[in-house]
Coordinates of C-alpha atoms in Angstrom, one line a residue:
Chain A
X1 CA -222.4 -11.9 173.7
X2 CA -223.5 -8.4 174.3
X3 CA -220.8 -6.6 172.5
X4 CA -221.7 -6.4 168.8
X5 CA -219.4 -7.5 166.0
X6 CA -219.7 -4.3 164.0
X7 CA -220.6 -0.9 165.4
X8 CA -221.3 1.9 163.1
X9 CA -221.5 5.3 164.8
X10 CA -222.6 8.6 163.2
X11 CA -220.9 7.8 159.9
X12 CA -220.9 10.5 157.2
X13 CA -219.5 10.4 153.7
X14 CA -219.9 12.9 150.9
X15 CA -218.7 12.4 147.4
X16 CA -217.4 15.3 145.3
X17 CA -217.8 14.2 141.8
X18 CA -216.6 16.2 138.9
X19 CA -219.6 15.0 136.8
X20 CA -222.1 16.4 139.3
X21 CA -222.3 20.1 140.3
X22 CA -223.5 19.3 143.8
X23 CA -221.7 17.1 146.3
X24 CA -223.4 13.7 146.8
X25 CA -224.3 12.8 150.4
X26 CA -223.6 9.0 150.3
X27 CA -223.9 8.4 154.1
X28 CA -225.8 10.8 156.3
X29 CA -225.2 10.2 160.0
X30 CA -225.6 6.4 159.9
X31 CA -225.6 4.6 163.2
X32 CA -226.2 0.9 163.6
X33 CA -224.6 -2.4 164.7
X34 CA -224.4 -6.0 163.7
X35 CA -224.4 -8.6 166.4
X36 CA -222.2 -11.8 166.4
X37 CA -223.8 -14.4 164.2
X38 CA -226.4 -12.0 162.9
X39 CA -227.3 -11.8 159.2
X40 CA -228.2 -8.3 158.2
X41 CA -229.6 -7.6 154.7
X42 CA -229.3 -4.0 153.5
X43 CA -231.7 -3.0 150.7
X44 CA -232.6 0.2 149.0
X45 CA -232.7 1.9 145.7
X46 CA -229.5 2.4 143.7
X47 CA -227.5 5.3 145.0
X48 CA -228.9 5.0 148.5
X49 CA -225.5 4.4 150.0
X50 CA -225.8 0.8 150.9
X51 CA -222.6 -0.3 149.0
X52 CA -220.8 2.7 150.4
X53 CA -221.7 1.6 153.9
X54 CA -220.6 -1.9 153.3
X55 CA -217.3 -0.9 151.7
X56 CA -216.7 1.4 154.6
X57 CA -216.7 -1.5 157.0
X58 CA -213.3 -2.8 155.6
X59 CA -212.2 0.7 154.6
X60 CA -212.3 0.2 150.9
X61 CA -214.1 3.5 151.1
X62 CA -212.8 6.2 153.5
X63 CA -215.5 7.9 155.6
X64 CA -215.5 11.6 156.4
X65 CA -216.6 11.4 160.1
X66 CA -217.9 9.0 162.6
X67 CA -216.4 5.7 163.7
X68 CA -216.8 2.0 162.6
X69 CA -215.4 -0.8 164.8
X70 CA -215.1 -4.4 163.9
X71 CA -214.8 -6.7 166.9
X72 CA -213.6 -3.8 169.0
X73 CA -211.0 -2.6 166.5
X74 CA -211.5 1.0 165.2
X75 CA -211.5 0.7 161.4
X76 CA -210.7 4.3 160.6
X77 CA -208.1 4.9 163.3
X78 CA -204.6 5.8 161.9
X79 CA -202.8 3.3 164.1
X80 CA -205.1 0.4 163.2
X81 CA -203.3 -2.3 161.0
X82 CA -205.8 -2.2 158.2
X83 CA -204.4 -5.2 156.4
X84 CA -204.7 -7.4 159.5
X85 CA -208.3 -6.2 160.0
X86 CA -209.2 -6.8 156.4
X87 CA -207.9 -10.4 156.6
X88 CA -210.7 -11.0 159.2
X89 CA -213.4 -9.3 157.1
X90 CA -214.3 -11.3 154.0
X91 CA -215.7 -9.4 151.1
X92 CA -217.5 -10.7 148.1
X93 CA -217.9 -8.4 145.1
X94 CA -220.5 -8.1 142.4
X95 CA -218.0 -8.8 139.7
X96 CA -216.2 -11.6 141.6
X97 CA -212.8 -10.0 141.0
X98 CA -210.9 -13.3 140.9
X99 CA -207.2 -12.9 140.2
X100 CA -207.3 -13.4 136.4
X101 CA -203.8 -14.8 136.2
X102 CA -204.3 -17.6 138.8
X103 CA -206.3 -20.8 138.8
X104 CA -209.3 -21.3 141.1
X105 CA -207.0 -23.2 143.5
X106 CA -204.3 -20.5 143.4
X107 CA -206.8 -17.7 144.0
X108 CA -207.6 -19.4 147.3
X109 CA -204.1 -20.5 148.1
X110 CA -202.2 -17.2 147.4
X111 CA -203.8 -15.0 150.0
X112 CA -203.4 -17.7 152.7
X113 CA -199.6 -17.9 152.0
X114 CA -199.0 -14.2 151.7
X115 CA -201.3 -12.8 154.3
X116 CA -202.0 -15.6 156.8
X117 CA -198.4 -17.0 156.4
X118 CA -199.6 -20.6 156.1
X119 CA -197.5 -23.3 154.4
X120 CA -198.4 -24.2 150.9
X121 CA -199.5 -27.6 152.0
X122 CA -201.8 -26.3 154.6
X123 CA -203.2 -23.7 152.3
X124 CA -203.9 -26.2 149.6
X125 CA -205.7 -28.5 152.0
X126 CA -207.9 -25.7 153.2
X127 CA -208.5 -24.7 149.5
X128 CA -209.5 -28.2 148.6
X129 CA -211.9 -28.4 151.5
X130 CA -213.4 -25.1 150.6
X131 CA -213.8 -25.9 146.9
X132 CA -215.6 -29.0 148.1
X133 CA -217.8 -26.9 150.3
X134 CA -218.7 -24.4 147.6
X135 CA -219.5 -27.3 145.3
X136 CA -216.9 -27.1 142.5
X137 CA -214.0 -29.4 143.6
X138 CA -213.5 -30.4 139.9
X139 CA -212.7 -26.8 138.9
X140 CA -209.5 -26.4 141.0
X141 CA -207.2 -26.0 138.0
X142 CA -209.4 -23.8 135.9
X143 CA -208.6 -20.2 135.2
X144 CA -211.4 -17.7 135.9
X145 CA -211.9 -17.1 132.2
X146 CA -212.9 -20.7 131.9
X147 CA -215.5 -20.6 134.7
X148 CA -219.1 -19.4 134.6
X149 CA -220.1 -16.4 136.7
X150 CA -221.7 -18.6 139.3
X151 CA -218.5 -20.7 139.6
X152 CA -216.3 -17.7 139.8
X153 CA -218.4 -16.3 142.6
X154 CA -218.1 -19.6 144.4
X155 CA -214.4 -19.4 144.1
X156 CA -214.5 -15.8 145.4
X157 CA -216.5 -16.9 148.4
X158 CA -214.0 -19.7 149.1
X159 CA -211.1 -17.3 148.8
X160 CA -212.7 -15.1 151.5
X161 CA -213.6 -18.0 153.7
X162 CA -210.0 -19.3 153.5
X163 CA -208.9 -16.3 155.6
X164 CA -211.2 -17.6 158.4
X165 CA -213.0 -14.3 158.6
X166 CA -215.1 -13.1 161.6
X167 CA -217.5 -11.3 159.2
X168 CA -218.5 -11.7 155.6
X169 CA -219.6 -8.7 153.5
X170 CA -221.6 -9.4 150.3
X171 CA -221.8 -6.5 147.9
X172 CA -224.5 -7.4 145.4
X173 CA -222.9 -10.8 145.1
X174 CA -225.6 -12.2 142.7
X175 CA -226.4 -9.1 140.7
X176 CA -224.0 -10.0 137.8
X177 CA -225.0 -13.6 137.6
X178 CA -227.2 -15.5 135.1
X179 CA -230.6 -16.2 136.6
X180 CA -230.0 -19.9 136.7
X181 CA -226.8 -19.6 138.7
X182 CA -228.2 -17.1 141.3
X183 CA -229.9 -19.8 143.2
X184 CA -226.8 -21.9 143.9
X185 CA -224.8 -18.9 145.2
X186 CA -227.7 -17.8 147.4
X187 CA -227.9 -21.4 148.7
X188 CA -224.2 -21.2 149.6
X189 CA -224.8 -17.9 151.5
X190 CA -227.8 -19.4 153.3
X191 CA -225.5 -22.3 154.4
X192 CA -223.0 -19.8 155.8
X193 CA -225.7 -18.0 157.6
X194 CA -226.9 -21.3 159.1
X195 CA -223.3 -22.0 160.2
X196 CA -223.5 -18.9 162.4
X197 CA -221.4 -16.5 160.2
X198 CA -221.8 -12.9 160.9
X199 CA -223.0 -11.4 157.6
X200 CA -223.8 -8.0 156.1
X201 CA -225.5 -8.5 152.7
X202 CA -226.3 -5.8 150.1
X203 CA -228.7 -7.5 147.7
X204 CA -231.7 -7.1 145.5
X205 CA -232.8 -10.7 146.2
X206 CA -235.8 -10.1 148.4
X207 CA -236.5 -13.9 148.7
X208 CA -233.1 -14.3 150.3
X209 CA -233.7 -11.3 152.6
X210 CA -236.9 -12.7 153.8
X211 CA -235.6 -16.2 154.5
X212 CA -232.1 -15.8 155.6
X213 CA -231.9 -12.3 157.2
X214 CA -232.3 -11.8 161.0
X215 CA -232.8 -8.1 160.3
X216 CA -233.5 -6.0 157.2
X217 CA -232.1 -2.4 156.9
X218 CA -233.8 -0.1 154.4
X219 CA -231.6 2.8 153.2
X220 CA -232.4 5.8 151.0
X221 CA -230.4 8.9 150.2
X222 CA -227.6 7.9 152.5
X223 CA -229.7 7.3 155.6
X224 CA -231.3 4.3 157.3
X225 CA -235.0 4.9 156.9
X226 CA -236.3 1.7 158.5
X227 CA -235.1 -1.5 160.0
X228 CA -237.0 -4.5 161.2
X229 CA -237.2 -8.3 161.2
X230 CA -237.8 -9.5 157.6
X231 CA -241.4 -10.6 158.1
X232 CA -242.6 -7.4 159.6
X233 CA -240.6 -5.3 157.1
X234 CA -241.9 -7.0 154.0
X235 CA -245.5 -7.5 155.2
X236 CA -245.9 -4.2 156.9
X237 CA -243.4 -1.6 156.0
X238 CA -243.7 1.6 158.0
X239 CA -242.2 4.4 156.0
X240 CA -243.6 5.7 152.7
X241 CA -240.3 5.3 150.9
X242 CA -240.0 1.6 151.9
X243 CA -243.6 1.0 150.8
X244 CA -242.8 2.7 147.4
X245 CA -239.6 0.7 147.0
X246 CA -241.3 -2.6 147.8
X247 CA -244.2 -1.8 145.5
X248 CA -241.8 -1.2 142.6
X249 CA -239.7 -4.3 143.0
X250 CA -242.1 -7.0 144.2
Chain B
X1 CA -173.7 -12.6 85.0
X2 CA -170.8 -10.3 85.3
X3 CA -172.9 -7.9 87.4
X4 CA -173.9 -10.6 89.8
X5 CA -170.3 -11.7 90.2
X6 CA -169.4 -8.1 90.8
X7 CA -171.9 -7.6 93.5
X8 CA -171.0 -11.0 95.1
X9 CA -167.4 -9.9 95.3
X10 CA -168.6 -6.6 97.1
X11 CA -170.6 -8.7 99.5
X12 CA -167.6 -10.9 100.1
X13 CA -165.2 -8.1 100.8
X14 CA -167.6 -6.1 103.0
X15 CA -169.1 -9.1 104.8
X16 CA -166.6 -9.1 107.8
X17 CA -167.0 -5.3 108.3
X18 CA -170.8 -5.5 108.2
X19 CA -170.9 -8.4 110.6
X20 CA -168.7 -6.5 112.9
X21 CA -171.0 -3.5 112.6
X22 CA -174.1 -5.6 113.2
X23 CA -172.4 -7.0 116.3
X24 CA -171.8 -3.5 117.7
X25 CA -175.3 -2.5 116.8
X26 CA -176.5 -5.7 118.6
X27 CA -174.4 -5.0 121.7
X28 CA -175.4 -1.4 122.1
X29 CA -179.0 -1.9 121.4
X30 CA -179.3 -4.9 123.8
X31 CA -177.5 -3.1 126.7
X32 CA -179.6 0.0 126.1
X33 CA -182.8 -2.0 126.0
X34 CA -181.8 -3.7 129.2
X35 CA -181.0 -0.5 131.1
X36 CA -183.8 1.4 129.5
X37 CA -186.3 -1.2 130.4
X38 CA -185.1 -1.3 134.0
X39 CA -185.4 2.5 134.3
X40 CA -188.7 2.4 132.5
X41 CA -190.2 -0.3 134.7
X42 CA -189.2 1.6 137.8
X43 CA -190.6 4.9 136.6
X44 CA -193.7 3.3 135.1
X45 CA -194.5 1.8 138.5
X46 CA -193.7 5.1 140.2
X47 CA -196.2 6.9 138.0
X48 CA -199.0 4.7 139.2
X49 CA -198.5 5.0 142.9
X50 CA -200.7 8.0 143.3
X51 CA -198.0 10.3 144.6
X52 CA -198.6 13.6 142.8
X53 CA -195.1 15.1 143.2
X54 CA -193.5 11.9 141.9
X55 CA -195.9 11.7 139.0
X56 CA -195.2 15.3 138.0
X57 CA -191.4 14.7 138.1
X58 CA -191.7 11.6 136.0
X59 CA -194.0 13.4 133.5
X60 CA -191.4 16.2 133.2
X61 CA -188.7 13.6 132.5
X62 CA -190.9 12.0 129.8
X63 CA -191.8 15.3 128.2
X64 CA -188.2 16.3 127.9
X65 CA -187.1 13.0 126.4
X66 CA -190.1 12.5 124.1
X67 CA -190.3 16.1 123.0
X68 CA -186.8 16.3 121.6
X69 CA -185.1 14.3 118.8
X70 CA -182.9 11.5 119.8
X71 CA -180.1 13.0 117.7
X72 CA -180.2 16.2 119.8
X73 CA -180.2 14.2 123.0
X74 CA -177.1 12.3 121.8
X75 CA -175.3 15.5 120.9
X76 CA -176.0 17.0 124.3
X77 CA -174.8 13.9 126.2
X78 CA -171.7 13.4 124.1
X79 CA -170.6 17.0 123.2
X80 CA -172.2 19.3 125.8
X81 CA -172.0 17.4 129.1
X82 CA -168.2 17.1 128.9
X83 CA -167.9 20.8 128.6
X84 CA -169.5 21.2 132.0
X85 CA -166.2 20.0 133.4
X86 CA -167.7 17.3 135.6
X87 CA -165.5 14.3 135.4
X88 CA -168.1 11.6 135.6
X89 CA -170.3 13.2 132.9
X90 CA -167.4 13.1 130.4
X91 CA -168.4 10.0 128.5
X92 CA -166.5 8.2 125.8
X93 CA -168.6 7.7 122.7
X94 CA -169.6 4.1 123.6
X95 CA -170.8 5.1 127.0
X96 CA -172.6 8.2 125.7
X97 CA -174.4 6.0 123.2
X98 CA -175.6 3.6 125.8
X99 CA -176.6 6.3 128.3
X100 CA -178.5 8.3 125.7
X101 CA -180.2 5.3 124.2
X102 CA -181.1 3.9 127.6
X103 CA -182.8 7.2 128.5
X104 CA -184.6 7.3 125.2
X105 CA -185.8 3.7 125.7
X106 CA -186.9 4.3 129.2
X107 CA -189.2 7.1 128.1
X108 CA -191.2 4.7 126.0
X109 CA -191.1 1.9 128.5
X110 CA -192.3 4.1 131.3
X111 CA -195.5 5.0 129.4
X112 CA -196.1 1.4 128.4
X113 CA -195.7 0.0 131.9
X114 CA -197.8 2.8 133.4
X115 CA -200.7 2.3 131.0
X116 CA -200.5 -1.5 131.4
X117 CA -200.8 -1.1 135.2
X118 CA -203.8 1.3 134.8
X119 CA -205.4 -1.2 132.4
X120 CA -205.6 -3.9 135.1
X121 CA -209.2 -3.5 136.5
X122 CA -209.5 -1.8 139.8
X123 CA -211.4 -4.8 141.1
X124 CA -208.2 -6.8 141.1
X125 CA -206.5 -4.6 143.6
X126 CA -209.7 -4.2 145.6
X127 CA -209.9 -8.0 145.9
X128 CA -206.3 -8.2 146.9
X129 CA -206.6 -5.5 149.5
X130 CA -209.8 -6.9 150.9
X131 CA -208.1 -10.2 151.8
X132 CA -205.5 -8.2 153.7
X133 CA -202.7 -7.8 151.2
X134 CA -200.6 -4.6 151.6
X135 CA -200.2 -2.3 148.7
X136 CA -196.7 -3.7 147.9
X137 CA -198.0 -7.3 148.1
X138 CA -200.9 -6.4 145.8
X139 CA -198.5 -4.9 143.3
X140 CA -196.1 -7.8 143.4
X141 CA -198.6 -10.6 143.3
X142 CA -201.6 -9.3 141.5
X143 CA -201.1 -6.1 139.5
X144 CA -197.7 -6.4 138.0
X145 CA -197.9 -10.0 136.8
X146 CA -201.1 -9.1 134.9
X147 CA -199.7 -5.8 133.6
X148 CA -196.5 -7.5 132.4
X149 CA -198.5 -9.6 130.0
X150 CA -200.0 -6.5 128.5
X151 CA -196.7 -4.8 128.0
X152 CA -195.1 -7.5 125.9
X153 CA -196.6 -6.6 122.5
X154 CA -195.9 -2.8 122.6
X155 CA -192.5 -3.4 124.2
X156 CA -191.4 -5.4 121.1
X157 CA -192.4 -2.5 118.9
X158 CA -190.3 -0.1 121.0
X159 CA -187.3 -2.4 120.9
X160 CA -187.4 -2.4 117.1
X161 CA -187.5 1.5 117.2
X162 CA -184.5 1.5 119.5
X163 CA -182.6 -1.0 117.4
X164 CA -183.1 1.2 114.3
X165 CA -182.2 4.3 116.3
X166 CA -178.7 3.0 116.8
X167 CA -178.0 4.1 113.2
X168 CA -177.8 7.6 114.5
X169 CA -174.8 6.6 116.6
X170 CA -172.7 6.7 113.4
X171 CA -172.5 10.5 113.8
X172 CA -170.4 10.2 117.0
X173 CA -168.1 7.7 115.3
X174 CA -169.3 4.4 116.7
X175 CA -168.5 1.6 114.3
X176 CA -171.9 0.2 114.2
X177 CA -173.7 -1.2 111.1
X178 CA -174.5 2.1 109.4
X179 CA -171.0 3.5 110.1
X180 CA -169.4 0.4 108.7
X181 CA -171.5 0.9 105.6
X182 CA -170.5 4.5 105.2
X183 CA -166.8 3.6 105.5
X184 CA -167.4 1.0 102.8
X185 CA -169.0 3.6 100.5
X186 CA -166.0 5.8 100.9
X187 CA -164.0 2.9 99.5
X188 CA -166.4 2.0 96.8
X189 CA -168.4 5.2 96.0
X190 CA -169.8 3.6 92.8
X191 CA -171.8 1.1 94.7
X192 CA -173.5 3.4 97.1
X193 CA -177.0 2.1 96.3
X194 CA -176.1 -1.5 96.6
X195 CA -174.2 -1.0 99.9
X196 CA -177.1 0.9 101.5
X197 CA -179.4 -1.9 100.4
X198 CA -177.1 -4.3 102.0
X199 CA -177.1 -2.3 105.3
X200 CA -180.9 -2.2 105.2
X201 CA -180.9 -5.9 104.7
X202 CA -178.7 -6.4 107.8
X203 CA -181.0 -4.3 109.9
X204 CA -183.9 -6.3 108.6
X205 CA -182.2 -9.5 109.7
X206 CA -182.1 -8.2 113.2
X207 CA -185.5 -6.5 113.4
X208 CA -187.6 -9.0 111.6
X209 CA -187.5 -11.7 114.3
X210 CA -188.3 -9.1 116.9
X211 CA -191.3 -7.9 114.9
X212 CA -192.4 -11.5 114.4
X213 CA -192.1 -12.0 118.1
X214 CA -194.2 -8.9 118.7
X215 CA -196.9 -10.2 116.4
X216 CA -196.9 -13.6 118.1
X217 CA -196.9 -12.1 121.5
X218 CA -199.8 -9.8 120.7
X219 CA -202.0 -12.9 120.0
X220 CA -200.7 -14.7 123.0
X221 CA -200.5 -12.1 125.7
X222 CA -202.3 -9.1 124.3
X223 CA -205.3 -9.2 126.6
X224 CA -206.1 -9.8 130.2
X225 CA -207.5 -13.1 131.2
X226 CA -205.9 -14.9 128.2
X227 CA -203.9 -17.1 130.3
X228 CA -200.5 -18.7 130.0
X229 CA -201.8 -22.3 130.0

């Protein structure tokens, strides 16, 4: 139990954007870890590097220096089979990113067949169970264009869960949703947390952070400024920047 | 009445030749479209792989083909290449026609395929990669199926351009539709206007269904997320 699920060690990342004269320091010597079964919520102002950090964990973003390991596997090492690693790290995006040419069912089935090499029958059984679990069993044969944002995000979560991941990453999973559908998706995420899933969640939902997180990480300008358990963080933030941030959003 | 009977008799006597010409036009254009599309799809995918050297080579190929008239390309392939003395580059007229027209088609198809692939949102490939698909699996199962839909409407327009470009082949003596018409005009120089109209009508018979298909396809496949159900 002592070895953490995710270890982030002295990670740096700088963006050189053509639109900006100066390079942008997205991650500045970030060191942290996420334990097995832990739910960590990462918050901070936009541009603080929280999404970059999250996307570095499954190497959707390359880092410049430092190391990240997931369950003991070095994410950035050349010899790591990144596809095998990504299959074990579920990721949920702000804009769902369902495969537009596939039904809800096929979105969940296809990766299982292609990546996990399951039989179609087994994959469909798993998909049916998951559609039930995320609360939209009647939408199996709908295309993404016929689903609401909340429904699409449920399918996206089911698609990730179908790979039986060790970790789930949520990158502003509710930011693009209509207010009335946010609650349902958060409920689903709370359920996963209660089941013991290891989760890293970038979100602006402070209610979720307070209730579901074991630990809150506050980032600004590419660095972790403060981390604490949610009650202490929200009731008694230590740093000026965290105080400012919470004043503005609460 | 006499005039109509006169024209009808022209149509009657030319009909077999024009049908033969249309058949040659059809064969050459279809074979060229097939080969041109295969080359174009391959190069179009190649252009999107993020390999700078490959992309530069493909761009050079496109610039050469699209920056020069088809007639000149045809002359080079039919008249100039044989003079190099390399046996396999000495094409007969039929082969020269198909080779040049295939290359010409491929230049358009490459651009269409590449831009369709770029039009598929980045999030689609990120989602595919994040569940563990390799780059190849992502292309095959996620990107290309979606991009293909986007290519259908512009592809039909290119095919019509290619079909009409076969008229140029008359200059190297291929007995396609235009050539058949010119032969007919030599026999009946007084009816030049009518015979050209007749030729135009035959091209129209071939191109119109393709254009209609393009219009229909645009409504049906022209955008992402407009599914095939």
